[in-house]
Short mmCIF file of C-alpha atoms in Angstrom, two decimals:
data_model
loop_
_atom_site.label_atom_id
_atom_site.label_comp_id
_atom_site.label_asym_id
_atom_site.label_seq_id
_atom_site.Cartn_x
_atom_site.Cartn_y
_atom_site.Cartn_z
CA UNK A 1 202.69 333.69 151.22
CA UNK A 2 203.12 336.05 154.35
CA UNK A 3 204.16 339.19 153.97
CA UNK A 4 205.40 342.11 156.59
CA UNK A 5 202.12 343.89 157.30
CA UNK A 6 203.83 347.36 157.27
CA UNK A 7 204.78 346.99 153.22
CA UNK A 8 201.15 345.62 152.40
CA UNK A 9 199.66 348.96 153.84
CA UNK A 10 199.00 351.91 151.56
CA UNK A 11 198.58 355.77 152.01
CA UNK A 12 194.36 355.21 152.16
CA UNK A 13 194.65 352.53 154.69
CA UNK A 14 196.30 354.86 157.15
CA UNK A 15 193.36 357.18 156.76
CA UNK A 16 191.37 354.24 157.02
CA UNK A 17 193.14 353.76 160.75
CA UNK A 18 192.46 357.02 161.20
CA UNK A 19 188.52 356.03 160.88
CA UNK A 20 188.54 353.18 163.18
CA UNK A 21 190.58 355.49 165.80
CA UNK A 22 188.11 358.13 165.60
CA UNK A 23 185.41 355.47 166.05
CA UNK A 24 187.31 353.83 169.48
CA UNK A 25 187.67 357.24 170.78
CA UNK A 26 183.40 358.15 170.20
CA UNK A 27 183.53 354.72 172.13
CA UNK A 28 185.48 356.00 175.21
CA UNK A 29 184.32 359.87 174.71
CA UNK A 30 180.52 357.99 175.87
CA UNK A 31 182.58 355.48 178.57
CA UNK A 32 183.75 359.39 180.01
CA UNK A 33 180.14 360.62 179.82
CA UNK A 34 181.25 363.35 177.05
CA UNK A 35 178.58 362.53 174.53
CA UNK A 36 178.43 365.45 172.45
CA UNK A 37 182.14 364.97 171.90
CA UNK A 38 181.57 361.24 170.82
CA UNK A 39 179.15 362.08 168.51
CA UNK A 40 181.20 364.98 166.90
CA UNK A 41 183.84 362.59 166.27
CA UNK A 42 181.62 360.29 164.32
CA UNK A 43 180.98 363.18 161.73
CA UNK A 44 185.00 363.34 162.13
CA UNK A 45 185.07 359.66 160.86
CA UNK A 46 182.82 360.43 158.21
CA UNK A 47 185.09 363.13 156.72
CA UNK A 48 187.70 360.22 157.06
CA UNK A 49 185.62 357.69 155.24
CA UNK A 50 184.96 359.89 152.53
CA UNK A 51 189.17 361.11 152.26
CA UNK A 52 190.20 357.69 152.50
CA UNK A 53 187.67 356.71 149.26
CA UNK A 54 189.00 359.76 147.20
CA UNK A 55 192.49 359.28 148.33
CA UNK A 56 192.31 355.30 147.21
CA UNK A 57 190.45 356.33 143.70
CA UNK A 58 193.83 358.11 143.07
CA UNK A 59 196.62 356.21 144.45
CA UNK A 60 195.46 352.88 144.53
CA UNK A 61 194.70 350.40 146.96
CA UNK A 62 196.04 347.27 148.16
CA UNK A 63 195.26 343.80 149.21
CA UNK A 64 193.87 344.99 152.49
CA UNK A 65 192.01 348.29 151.40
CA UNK A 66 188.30 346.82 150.98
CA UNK A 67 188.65 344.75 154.14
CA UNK A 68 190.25 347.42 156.05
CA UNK A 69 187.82 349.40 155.14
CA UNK A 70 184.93 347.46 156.80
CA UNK A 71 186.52 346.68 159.56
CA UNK A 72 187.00 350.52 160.33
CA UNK A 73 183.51 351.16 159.71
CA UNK A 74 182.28 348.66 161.97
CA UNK A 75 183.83 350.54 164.97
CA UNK A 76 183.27 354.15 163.70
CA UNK A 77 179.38 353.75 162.37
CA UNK A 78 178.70 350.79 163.83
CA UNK A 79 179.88 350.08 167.68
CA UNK A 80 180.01 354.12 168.17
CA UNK A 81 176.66 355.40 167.54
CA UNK A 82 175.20 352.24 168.64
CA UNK A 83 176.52 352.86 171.72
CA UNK A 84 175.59 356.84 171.76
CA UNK A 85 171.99 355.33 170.59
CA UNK A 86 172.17 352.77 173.96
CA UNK A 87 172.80 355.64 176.46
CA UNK A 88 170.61 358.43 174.72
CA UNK A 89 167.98 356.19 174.94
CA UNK A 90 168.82 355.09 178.55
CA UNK A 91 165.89 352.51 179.04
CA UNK A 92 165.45 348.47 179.53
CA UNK A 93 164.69 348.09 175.96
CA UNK A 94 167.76 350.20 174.56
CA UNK A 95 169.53 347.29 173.97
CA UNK A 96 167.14 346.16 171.21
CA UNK A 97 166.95 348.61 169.53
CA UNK A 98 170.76 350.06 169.11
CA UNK A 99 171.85 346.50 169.23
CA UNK A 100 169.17 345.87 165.96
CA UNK A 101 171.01 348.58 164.21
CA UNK A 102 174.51 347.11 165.00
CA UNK A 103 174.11 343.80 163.73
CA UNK A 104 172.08 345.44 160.59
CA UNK A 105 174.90 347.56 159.76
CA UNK A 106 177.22 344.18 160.49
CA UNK A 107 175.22 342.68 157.77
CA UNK A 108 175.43 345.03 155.38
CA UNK A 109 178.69 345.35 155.27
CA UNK A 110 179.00 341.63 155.28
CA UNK A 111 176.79 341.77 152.09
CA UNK A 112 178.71 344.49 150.52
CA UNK A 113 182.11 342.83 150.66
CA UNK A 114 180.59 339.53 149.21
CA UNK A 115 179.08 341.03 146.65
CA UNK A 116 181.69 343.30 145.43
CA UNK A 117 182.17 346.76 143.90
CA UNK A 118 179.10 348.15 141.76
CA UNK A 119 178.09 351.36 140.63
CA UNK A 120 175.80 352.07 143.71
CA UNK A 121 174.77 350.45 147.06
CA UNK A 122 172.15 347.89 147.97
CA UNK A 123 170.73 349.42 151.26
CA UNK A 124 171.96 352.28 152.55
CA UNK A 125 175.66 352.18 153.64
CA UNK A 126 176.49 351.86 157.08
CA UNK A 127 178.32 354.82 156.78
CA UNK A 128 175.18 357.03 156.06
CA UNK A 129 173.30 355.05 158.88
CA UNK A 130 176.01 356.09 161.29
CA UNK A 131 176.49 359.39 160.42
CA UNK A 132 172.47 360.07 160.89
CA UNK A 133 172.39 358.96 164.26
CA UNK A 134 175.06 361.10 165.67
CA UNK A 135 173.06 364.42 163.10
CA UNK A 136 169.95 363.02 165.16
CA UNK A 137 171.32 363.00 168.57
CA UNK A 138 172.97 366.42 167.99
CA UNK A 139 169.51 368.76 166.80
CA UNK A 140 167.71 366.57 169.26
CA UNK A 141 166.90 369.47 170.78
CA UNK A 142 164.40 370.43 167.71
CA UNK A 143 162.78 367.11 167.99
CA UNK A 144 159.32 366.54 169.87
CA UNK A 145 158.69 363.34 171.60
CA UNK A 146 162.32 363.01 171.18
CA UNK A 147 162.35 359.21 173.13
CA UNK A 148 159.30 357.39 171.02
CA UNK A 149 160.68 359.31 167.42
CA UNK A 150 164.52 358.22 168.39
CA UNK A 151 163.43 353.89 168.37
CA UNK A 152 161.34 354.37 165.41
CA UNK A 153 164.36 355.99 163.61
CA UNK A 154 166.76 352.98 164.37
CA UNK A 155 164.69 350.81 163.43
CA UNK A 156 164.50 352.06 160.05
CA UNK A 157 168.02 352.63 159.51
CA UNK A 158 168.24 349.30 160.29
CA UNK A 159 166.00 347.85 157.98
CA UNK A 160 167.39 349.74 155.15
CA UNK A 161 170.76 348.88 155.67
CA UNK A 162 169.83 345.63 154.85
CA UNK A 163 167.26 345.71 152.40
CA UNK A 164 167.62 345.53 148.66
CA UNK A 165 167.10 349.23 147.80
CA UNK A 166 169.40 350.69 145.46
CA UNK A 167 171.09 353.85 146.14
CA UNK A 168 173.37 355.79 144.44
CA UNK A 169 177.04 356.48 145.21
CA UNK A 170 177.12 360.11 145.18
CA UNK A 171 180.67 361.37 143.38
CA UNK A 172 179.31 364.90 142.05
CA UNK A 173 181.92 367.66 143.48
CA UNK A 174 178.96 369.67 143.22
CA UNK A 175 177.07 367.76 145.73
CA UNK A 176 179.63 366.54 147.73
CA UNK A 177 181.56 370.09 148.41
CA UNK A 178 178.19 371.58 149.87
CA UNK A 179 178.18 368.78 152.38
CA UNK A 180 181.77 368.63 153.16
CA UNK A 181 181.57 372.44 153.71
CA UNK A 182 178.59 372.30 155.79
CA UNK A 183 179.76 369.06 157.69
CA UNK A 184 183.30 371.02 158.55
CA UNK A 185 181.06 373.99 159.53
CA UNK A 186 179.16 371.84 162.14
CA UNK A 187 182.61 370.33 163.65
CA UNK A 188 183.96 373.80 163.99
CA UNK A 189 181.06 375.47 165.48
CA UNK A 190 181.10 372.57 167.97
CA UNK A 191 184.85 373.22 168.96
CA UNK A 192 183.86 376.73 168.91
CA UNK A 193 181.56 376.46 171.26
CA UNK A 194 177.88 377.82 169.21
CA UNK A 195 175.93 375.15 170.77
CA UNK A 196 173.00 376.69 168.63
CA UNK A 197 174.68 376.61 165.50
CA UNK A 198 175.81 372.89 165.88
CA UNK A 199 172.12 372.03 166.34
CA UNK A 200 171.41 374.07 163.30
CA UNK A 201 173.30 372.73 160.52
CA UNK A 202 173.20 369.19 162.09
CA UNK A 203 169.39 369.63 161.49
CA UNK A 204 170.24 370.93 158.16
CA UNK A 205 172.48 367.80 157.21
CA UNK A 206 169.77 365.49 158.69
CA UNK A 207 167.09 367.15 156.28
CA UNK A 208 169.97 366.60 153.11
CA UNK A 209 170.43 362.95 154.58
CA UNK A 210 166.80 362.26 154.10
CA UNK A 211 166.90 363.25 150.75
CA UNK A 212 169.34 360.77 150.07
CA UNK A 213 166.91 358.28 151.72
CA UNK A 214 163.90 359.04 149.98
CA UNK A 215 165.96 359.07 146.89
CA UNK A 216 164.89 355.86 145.52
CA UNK A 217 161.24 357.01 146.04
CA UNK A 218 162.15 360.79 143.97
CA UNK A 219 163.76 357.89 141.30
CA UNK A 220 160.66 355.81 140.85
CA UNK A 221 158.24 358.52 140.63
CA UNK A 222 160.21 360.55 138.12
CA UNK A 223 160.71 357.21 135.95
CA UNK A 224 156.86 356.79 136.06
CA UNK A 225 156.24 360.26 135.44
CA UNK A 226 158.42 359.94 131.92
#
């Protein structure tokens, strides 16, 4: 039965729109050659991501919230800093390797909506993948042999947004206000105009992002250490 489209959207969605927006305008922040800008917006969408989550936990969601919600991400973690990734790297074989990560993070999103909600993620979320590429690109600065470590780094996003690792969903206000705090202090100092500070906490979010990452490995050994 069809339905107006306006009365089947809830208050998350619109945040969700929000996401996708912020995603289309990293896309045409790169077409205008302002890359830092496109890249700041992609932590912008990941504030979104994670309001329109929380927001949905509390108000509900509707029939298009999950889809939505992929669909958004796609754009904002996917298309953007695949793009960012395809001009950074600014060689014949650039396509390969941000194109690898796109269709990755395609599939894992694919994968997630099949399979349903859990109590953590198989592979990392697209999401996370995104939102390390743009924290790469901005303390590249700090990074030695910045054009071989950049490929290598893709490529592994890539495979572990599609392989069968778990990894937890992180809801702990006492992780997650650090971050947020942190994340809002990068996007400010960026607007602000401390080029040195943006570099700084972006390399400290990348160092808390690989945590994350390796946090199947801290899992394991602890388990075998019981």
């Amino acid at each position: 039965m069809s339905e107006n489209i306006l009365k089947l959207i809830k208050p998350a969605d619109i945040i969700t729109l929000i996401n996708a927006l912020l995603g289309f305008a990293s896309v045409i922040m790169i077409a205008q050659d302002k890359l830092e800008e496109a890249l700041v917006l992609i932590l912008l969408a990941v504030i979104a991501d994670g309001a329109d989550g929380a927001f949905a936990r509390y108000s509900g969601t509707g029939v298009l919230g999950a889809n939505l919600d992929s669909l958004a991400d796609v754009i904002a973690f996917g298309v953007a800093p695949a793009t960012a990734a395809f001009v950074f790297l600014g060689s014949q074989a650039a396509w390969v390797f941000s194109g690898l990560f796109l269709v990755c993070g395609i599939l894992r999103l694919a994968r997630f909506n099949i399979a349903g909600k859990k109590d953590g993620f198989e592979g990392i979320p697209i999401t996370a993948g995104g939102f390390i590429v743009a924290l790469f690109l901005l303390m590249r600065g700090y990074v030695r042999y910045f054009e071989f470590v950049f490929p290598l780094l893709l490529v592994l996003l890539s495979l572990l947004m599609v392989s069968t690792i778990g990894y937890p969903k992180i809801k702990n206000p006492v992780v997650l206000a650090p971050l947020g705090i942190l994340l809002a202090i990068d996007i400010a100092s960026f607007y602000l105009g401390y080029a040195g500070m943006v570099k700084l906490v972006s390399l400290l979010l990348f160092a808390l992002a690989f945590v994350y990452i390796l946090s199947p490995v801290w899992r394991r050994f602890y388990d075998r250490s019981k």
